[in-house]
Each structure stands twice: as C-alpha cells, then as structure tokens.
Short mmCIF file of C-alpha atoms in Angstrom, two decimals:
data_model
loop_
_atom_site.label_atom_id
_atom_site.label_comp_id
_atom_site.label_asym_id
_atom_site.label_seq_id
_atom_site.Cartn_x
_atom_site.Cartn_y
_atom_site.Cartn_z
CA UNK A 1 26.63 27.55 21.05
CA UNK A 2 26.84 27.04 24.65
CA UNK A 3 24.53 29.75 25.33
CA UNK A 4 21.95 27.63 23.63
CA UNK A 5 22.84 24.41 25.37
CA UNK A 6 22.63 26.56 28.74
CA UNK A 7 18.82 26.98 28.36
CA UNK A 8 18.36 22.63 28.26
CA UNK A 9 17.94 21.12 31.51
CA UNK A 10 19.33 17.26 31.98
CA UNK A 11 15.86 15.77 31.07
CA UNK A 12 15.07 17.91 28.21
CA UNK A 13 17.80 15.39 26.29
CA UNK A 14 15.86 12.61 27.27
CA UNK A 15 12.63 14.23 26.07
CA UNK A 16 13.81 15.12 22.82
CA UNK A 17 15.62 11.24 22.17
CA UNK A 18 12.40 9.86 23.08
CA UNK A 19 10.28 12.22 20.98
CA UNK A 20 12.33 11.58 17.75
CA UNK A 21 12.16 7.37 18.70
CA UNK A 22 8.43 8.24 18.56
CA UNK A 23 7.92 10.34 15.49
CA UNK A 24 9.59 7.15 13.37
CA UNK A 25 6.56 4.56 14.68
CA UNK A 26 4.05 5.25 12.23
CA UNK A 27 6.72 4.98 9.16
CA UNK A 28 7.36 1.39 10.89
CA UNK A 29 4.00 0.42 11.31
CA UNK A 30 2.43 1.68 7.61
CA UNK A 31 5.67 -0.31 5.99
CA UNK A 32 5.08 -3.16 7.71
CA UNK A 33 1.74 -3.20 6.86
CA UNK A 34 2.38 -2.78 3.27
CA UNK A 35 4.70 -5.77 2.93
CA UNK A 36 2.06 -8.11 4.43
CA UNK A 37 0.79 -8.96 1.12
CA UNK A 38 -1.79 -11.76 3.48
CA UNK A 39 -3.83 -13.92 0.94
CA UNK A 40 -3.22 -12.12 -1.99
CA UNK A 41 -3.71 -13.81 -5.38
CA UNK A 42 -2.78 -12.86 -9.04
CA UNK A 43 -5.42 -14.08 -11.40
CA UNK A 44 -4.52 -14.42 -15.31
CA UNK A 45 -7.93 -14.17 -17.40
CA UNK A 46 -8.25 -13.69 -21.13
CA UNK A 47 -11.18 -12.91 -22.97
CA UNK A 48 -12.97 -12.80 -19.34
CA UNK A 49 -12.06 -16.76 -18.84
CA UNK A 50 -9.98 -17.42 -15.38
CA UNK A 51 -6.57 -19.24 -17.16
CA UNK A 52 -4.63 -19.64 -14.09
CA UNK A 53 -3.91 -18.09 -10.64
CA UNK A 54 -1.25 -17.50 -8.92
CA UNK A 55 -0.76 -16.58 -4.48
CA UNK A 56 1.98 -14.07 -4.28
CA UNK A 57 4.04 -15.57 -1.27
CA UNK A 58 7.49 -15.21 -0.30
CA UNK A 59 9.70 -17.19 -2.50
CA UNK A 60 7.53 -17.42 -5.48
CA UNK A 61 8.65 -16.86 -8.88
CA UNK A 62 6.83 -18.52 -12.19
CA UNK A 63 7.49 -17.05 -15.54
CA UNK A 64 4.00 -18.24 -17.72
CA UNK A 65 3.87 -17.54 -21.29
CA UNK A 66 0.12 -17.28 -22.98
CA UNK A 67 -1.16 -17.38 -26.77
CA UNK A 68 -4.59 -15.60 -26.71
CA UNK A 69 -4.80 -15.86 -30.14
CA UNK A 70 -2.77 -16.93 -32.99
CA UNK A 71 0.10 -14.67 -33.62
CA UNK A 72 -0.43 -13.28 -30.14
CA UNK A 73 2.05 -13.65 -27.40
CA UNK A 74 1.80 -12.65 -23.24
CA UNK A 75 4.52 -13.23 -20.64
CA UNK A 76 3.35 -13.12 -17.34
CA UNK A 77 6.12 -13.09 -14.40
CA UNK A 78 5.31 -13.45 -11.07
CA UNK A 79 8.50 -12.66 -8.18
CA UNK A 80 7.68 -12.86 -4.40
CA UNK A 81 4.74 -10.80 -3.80
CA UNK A 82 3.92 -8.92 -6.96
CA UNK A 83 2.71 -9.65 -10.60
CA UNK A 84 3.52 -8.12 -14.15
CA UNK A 85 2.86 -8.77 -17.80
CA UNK A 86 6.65 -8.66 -18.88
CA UNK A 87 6.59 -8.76 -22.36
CA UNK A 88 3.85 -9.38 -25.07
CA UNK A 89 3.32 -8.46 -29.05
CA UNK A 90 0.83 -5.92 -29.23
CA UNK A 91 1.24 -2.62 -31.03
CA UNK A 92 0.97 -0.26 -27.38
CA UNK A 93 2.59 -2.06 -25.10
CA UNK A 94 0.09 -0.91 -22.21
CA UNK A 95 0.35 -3.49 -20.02
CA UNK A 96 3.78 -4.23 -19.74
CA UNK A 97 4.01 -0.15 -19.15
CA UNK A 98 1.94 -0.67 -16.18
CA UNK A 99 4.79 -2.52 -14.05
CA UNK A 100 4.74 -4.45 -10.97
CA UNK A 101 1.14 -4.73 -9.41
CA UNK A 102 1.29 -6.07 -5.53
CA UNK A 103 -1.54 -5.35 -4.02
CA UNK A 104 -5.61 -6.34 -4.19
CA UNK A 105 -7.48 -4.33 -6.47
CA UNK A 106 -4.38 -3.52 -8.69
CA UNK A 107 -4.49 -4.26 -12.77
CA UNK A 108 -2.55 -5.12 -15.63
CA UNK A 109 -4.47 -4.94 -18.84
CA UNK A 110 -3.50 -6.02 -22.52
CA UNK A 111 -6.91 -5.17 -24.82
CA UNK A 112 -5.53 -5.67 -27.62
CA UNK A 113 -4.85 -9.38 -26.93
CA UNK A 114 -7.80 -9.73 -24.53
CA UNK A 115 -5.46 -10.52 -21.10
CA UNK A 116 -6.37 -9.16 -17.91
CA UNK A 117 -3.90 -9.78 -15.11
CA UNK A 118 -5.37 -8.77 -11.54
CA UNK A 119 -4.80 -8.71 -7.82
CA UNK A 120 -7.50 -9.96 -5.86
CA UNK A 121 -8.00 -10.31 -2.16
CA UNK A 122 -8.49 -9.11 1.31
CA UNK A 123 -8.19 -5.08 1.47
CA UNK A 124 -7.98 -2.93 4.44
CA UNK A 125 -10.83 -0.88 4.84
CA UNK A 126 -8.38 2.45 5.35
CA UNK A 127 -6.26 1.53 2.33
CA UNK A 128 -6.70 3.46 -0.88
CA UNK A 129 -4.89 2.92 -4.29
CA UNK A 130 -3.52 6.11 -6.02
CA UNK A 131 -1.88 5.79 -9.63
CA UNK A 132 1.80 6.87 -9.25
#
C-alpha cells in the first residue's frame, strides 16, 4: 500500500477531491431541475369536457371524487406536485395502474368511464418522457 501512495505527489489529492466534487454537479443540477414542477397544471376532463383543473404547487393536496356516468365512480388525488386517479369502478383498473403523473405531457386515462386526467404546461425543449 505505501508503494502506491509513493507514486501521488501532494497536489494529486487535491486533484482527485476536486474531480469527484465535480463529477456529482450534473446529478445536482438534472434533480433540481426535475423538482421544479414551474406552472404545471393537472386538468380533469371527461368525455373531452374540461371538469376542473388543478396547479400542482407545493403544499397542495385535494382529493375530488367524479360520477361520469351513473354507476360510475373516479377519485382523483392531487399531493404537492403530482396527480393520480386513485381509485375508480371500472372492470381494468388502467388508470389507477398508471400512478403518480408529475410532469407536462404525462396521462392518466380511464376509457371505460370516459376520464382523462393530464399534465399540461411549459416543457423543456431537451426533456423527453420515457414509460418506466
């Protein structure tokens, strides 16, 4: 072992510190970036009609049922920044498979029921939305 540390001069140490300091920026930076959820806004719609909407802010939680139809039940939760259908009747249970949505562009979908619960707003022009 110390022939190893023999080959390091004194600033080599320094160099390697500030090296690993800089390799962790980028996690920083992307994290940050996805926790700015800016003007973000859940919209509810069923049967293509705009019911309600919702800005995902800090702080914010609203649990919202809706009756499409009769016999037909939807429970929307919204919790700080992000948006899910929670619980609902239908035979599939699709949308309340899909989880937490969070950011613009993102969906929740009941068909059977006719409820569409989306994510609109302002997306960075680098940012691209994979399914998990």
């Amino acid at each position: 072992m110390r022939k190893i540390l023999s080959y390091f001069k004194p600033f080599d140490y320094v160099f390697i510190i500030v090296s690993i300091i800089i390799s962790f920026i980028p996690n920083v930076i992307t994290n940050a970036h996805l926790n700015d959820s800016g003007d973000a806004v859940a919209i509810v719609k069923i049967h293509g009609e705009v019911v309600d909407e919702f800005p995902l802010s800090e702080g914010l939680e609203v649990e919202k049922t809706y009756y499409p139809n009769d016999n037909q039940y939807n429970i929307i939760e919204i919790n700080n920044n992000q948006a899910r259908i929670k619980e609902d009747n239908s035979p599939d249970q699709v949308g309340v498979r899909t989880g937490w949505i969070e950011r613009p562009g993102q969906t929740a979908i009941c068909l059977p029921h006719g409820l569409v619960l989306e994510i609109t707003g302002q997306m960075a022009e680098d940012e691209l939305i994979l399914p998990l």
